[in-house]
Amino acid sequence: MPTFPAHDGTVLAYHVFGAGIPVICLPGGPMQDCDYLGDLGGLSAHRQLIMMDPRGTGQSAIPQDAASYRCDRLVDDVEALREHLGLDRLDLLAHCAGANLAALYAARYSQRVGKLALITPSTFAVGIAASGESRLEVARLRRDEPWFRPAFAALEAIVAGKATADSRKAIDPFFYGRWDAIARNHQAAQDGHKNAEAAAAFGAEGAYDPDATRAALAAFDAPVLLLAGEVDLNTIPSVVAEFAELFPNAELVVQPAAGHFPWLDDASRFAATTAAFLR
């Protein structure tokens, strides 16, 4: 397992898939290891994927300072990986919560980024949020699914501020384009891969300054791909579209019938779209 030292001495691990020009991949969670990404639906046939396990997850060491799990401080880990790989500029791909980290990295190190791909991205770093009703509207697109009625009732309870562990579990089908055996196995396989302490610190007070980040991204002229899933309940397409408007050189793609993990819902379409952007 290849490793590298972070600037504070924490030993971090990364996984390599494929060959060719590397693209650094940041997982979501937040603070989940990269196992759930697989090889991003075969994207490794087009580019070498460098998938980092965030500190305190997977094969990466637990840091001495738990405050270093905060998103803005994790920017230094991405920069340390770039230095370790000897890249003057890097192409960066991030999923879900990892997009917050990618946005902060691009804001701080804009000249170090060649291309930026944000996949069903979280938007806390730029201060964009979906309303409960907008999530319900997306959820209603699945009304013909056999699991819809109990899942939608659970979602209504969450939107009404009555979330429970059971209701959060009940809405799992909404995050996949198809709630089949592959999706169920993928969801189940994520258990134990997330560092709860790190996740709690990831977005702690001071992690984000949306106004400053928006201003920096307005001057970020590298190509950006923002890919949304048409039926993704986590990051609904309208939110991703609003995120795209913050960049001067952004391309918005909404993958049909895809949820939060579009490389599972249509691997060939996802890989083709992403590879064409990264070419």
C-alpha positions in Angstrom: 0.0 0.0 0.0 1.7 3.3 -1.0 1.8 5.9 1.6 3.1 9.5 2.1 3.6 11.8 5.1 1.2 14.7 5.6 2.7 18.0 6.6 2.0 17.2 10.3 3.7 13.8 10.0 0.5 11.7 9.8 1.1 8.8 7.4 -1.6 8.7 4.8 -2.4 5.9 2.3 -3.7 5.8 -1.2 -4.8 3.2 -3.7 -3.8 3.1 -7.4 -6.1 1.8 -10.2 -5.1 1.8 -13.8 -2.3 3.5 -15.7 -1.7 6.8 -17.5 -2.0 10.4 -16.4 -3.2 10.4 -12.7 -6.3 11.9 -11.3 -6.5 12.3 -7.6 -9.9 11.1 -6.2 -11.4 12.3 -2.9 -14.1 10.2 -1.3 -17.1 11.5 0.5 -18.8 10.3 3.7 -17.6 12.7 5.1 -14.4 11.0 6.3 -15.1 7.6 4.7 -12.3 5.6 3.1 -12.3 5.2 -0.7 -13.4 1.5 -0.8 -16.9 2.4 -1.9 -15.7 4.2 -5.0 -14.4 1.0 -6.6 -12.7 2.0 -9.8 -15.6 4.5 -10.6 -17.4 2.3 -13.1 -14.3 1.5 -15.2 -12.8 5.0 -15.2 -9.5 3.4 -14.5 -9.4 2.2 -18.1 -9.0 5.8 -19.1 -7.0 7.4 -16.4 -4.9 6.3 -13.5 -6.9 6.8 -10.3 -5.1 7.9 -7.2 -7.6 7.3 -4.4 -6.7 8.7 -1.0 -7.9 7.3 2.3 -8.5 10.5 4.4 -6.6 10.6 7.7 -8.2 8.3 10.3 -9.9 6.1 7.7 -8.9 3.0 5.8 -5.2 2.4 5.7 -4.4 6.0 6.8 -3.1 6.7 10.3 -5.1 8.4 13.0 -3.7 11.9 13.6 -2.5 13.1 17.0 -4.7 16.2 16.7 -8.4 15.4 16.1 -9.0 19.0 15.0 -7.0 18.2 11.9 -10.1 16.3 10.6 -11.7 19.7 9.8 -12.3 20.2 6.1 -10.2 23.3 5.6 -7.2 21.7 7.3 -7.5 18.6 5.1 -6.6 20.8 2.2 -3.0 20.4 3.4 -3.3 16.6 2.9 -4.2 17.0 -0.7 -1.3 19.4 -1.3 1.0 16.9 0.4 -0.1 14.2 -1.9 0.5 16.4 -5.0 4.0 17.1 -3.7 4.6 13.4 -3.0 3.5 12.4 -6.6 5.7 15.2 -8.0 2.9 16.8 -10.0 3.2 20.4 -10.9 -0.6 20.4 -11.6 -3.2 17.8 -10.7 -6.6 16.8 -12.0 -8.9 16.3 -9.1 -12.1 14.3 -8.8 -14.3 14.4 -5.7 -17.5 12.7 -4.7 -20.2 14.0 -2.2 -18.5 15.5 0.9 -15.2 15.3 -0.8 -16.3 18.1 -3.1 -16.2 20.5 -0.2 -12.5 19.6 0.3 -11.9 19.9 -3.5 -13.6 23.3 -3.6 -11.4 24.6 -0.7 -8.3 23.2 -2.4 -9.2 24.8 -5.7 -9.8 28.1 -3.9 -6.5 28.0 -2.1 -4.3 26.4 -4.8 -6.0 27.4 -8.0 -2.8 27.3 -10.1 -2.2 23.7 -9.1 -5.5 22.4 -10.5 -5.7 21.3 -14.2 -9.3 20.0 -14.2 -11.8 19.6 -11.5 -14.6 17.0 -11.5 -17.3 17.2 -8.8 -19.5 14.2 -8.7 -22.9 14.5 -7.0 -21.2 17.1 -4.8 -22.0 18.3 -1.3 -22.2 22.1 -1.3 -21.6 23.2 2.3 -18.4 24.9 1.4 -20.2 27.3 -0.9 -23.3 27.8 1.3 -25.9 26.2 -1.0 -28.6 24.1 0.5 -31.7 22.3 -0.8 -35.1 22.9 0.8 -37.1 20.0 2.2 -39.8 20.6 -0.4 -37.3 20.4 -3.3 -36.1 17.1 -2.0 -39.6 15.8 -1.7 -40.2 16.9 -5.3 -37.2 14.8 -6.5 -38.3 11.9 -4.4 -41.8 11.9 -6.0 -40.1 11.0 -9.3 -39.8 7.5 -7.8 -43.5 7.1 -7.0 -43.9 4.0 -9.2 -41.2 2.1 -7.3 -42.4 -0.8 -5.1 -40.5 0.6 -2.1 -41.7 4.1 -2.5 -44.6 4.5 0.0 -42.7 3.7 3.3 -39.5 5.4 2.0 -41.4 8.6 1.2 -43.2 8.6 4.5 -39.8 8.3 6.2 -38.6 11.2 4.1 -41.6 13.3 5.0 -40.8 12.7 8.7 -37.2 13.8 8.3 -38.2 16.9 6.4 -40.7 17.7 9.3 -37.8 17.5 11.8 -38.8 14.1 13.1 -35.8 12.1 11.9 -34.9 8.8 13.6 -32.3 6.2 12.9 -35.0 4.0 11.4 -36.3 6.8 9.1 -32.9 7.6 7.9 -32.3 4.0 7.0 -35.7 3.7 5.3 -34.8 6.3 2.7 -31.7 4.4 1.4 -33.4 3.5 -1.8 -33.6 7.1 -2.8 -29.9 7.3 -3.2 -29.6 4.7 -5.9 -31.0 4.8 -9.4 -32.1 1.2 -9.0 -32.7 -0.4 -5.6 -31.5 -3.8 -6.7 -29.1 -6.4 -5.2 -26.1 -4.4 -6.4 -27.3 -1.3 -4.7 -28.2 -3.1 -1.5 -24.8 -4.8 -1.3 -23.1 -1.5 -2.0 -25.0 0.2 0.8 -24.3 -2.6 3.3 -20.6 -2.7 2.4 -20.2 0.9 3.6 -20.7 -0.1 7.2 -17.5 0.3 9.2 -15.7 2.4 6.6 -16.5 5.8 8.1 -14.7 7.5 11.0 -17.6 9.0 13.1 -15.3 11.2 15.2 -13.6 12.5 12.1 -17.0 13.1 10.4 -18.2 15.1 13.3 -15.1 17.4 13.1 -15.1 17.6 9.3 -17.6 20.5 9.1 -16.9 22.0 12.6 -17.1 25.7 13.2 -14.5 27.5 11.1 -14.3 24.8 8.4 -16.1 26.9 5.8 -16.2 30.5 4.7 -18.7 30.4 1.9 -18.4 34.0 0.8 -14.6 33.8 0.6 -14.8 30.4 -1.2 -17.3 31.7 -3.7 -15.1 34.7 -4.5 -12.1 32.5 -5.0 -14.0 30.1 -7.3 -15.3 33.0 -9.4 -11.7 33.6 -10.4 -10.9 29.8 -10.9 -10.7 29.5 -14.7 -9.8 25.8 -15.0 -12.4 23.5 -16.6 -14.9 22.1 -14.1 -17.4 19.2 -14.5 -20.3 19.1 -12.2 -22.2 15.8 -12.5 -25.6 15.3 -10.9 -27.8 12.3 -10.7 -31.3 12.9 -12.0 -33.0 11.2 -9.0 -30.3 11.8 -6.4 -32.0 12.8 -3.2 -28.7 13.8 -1.5 -27.6 16.5 -3.9 -30.5 17.3 -6.1 -29.8 18.5 -9.7 -31.0 22.1 -9.0 -28.4 22.4 -6.3 -25.7 21.1 -8.5 -26.8 23.6 -11.2 -26.5 26.5 -8.7 -23.0 25.2 -7.7 -22.0 25.2 -11.4 -23.0 28.9 -11.7 -20.2 29.8 -9.3 -17.5 28.8 -11.8 -16.5 30.7 -15.0 -15.7 27.5 -16.9 -18.1 24.9 -15.8 -20.0 22.1 -17.5 -23.1 20.7 -15.9 -24.2 17.1 -16.7 -27.3 15.4 -15.3 -27.0 11.7 -15.7 -30.4 10.2 -16.4 -32.0 7.8 -13.9 -28.9 8.1 -11.7 -28.8 8.5 -7.9 -25.9 9.5 -5.6 -23.6 6.9 -7.0 -23.9 7.3 -10.7 -21.0 5.0 -11.6 -23.2 2.1 -10.2 -26.4 3.1 -12.0 -24.8 3.3 -15.5 -21.1 2.6 -15.3 -20.5 3.0 -19.1 -22.3 6.3 -19.3 -20.5 7.7 -16.2 -17.1 6.5 -17.3 -17.5 7.9 -20.8 -18.8 11.3 -19.6 -16.0 11.7 -17.0 -13.3 10.4 -19.2 -14.2 12.7 -22.0 -14.0 15.7 -19.6 -10.7 14.5 -18.2 -9.2 13.8 -21.6 
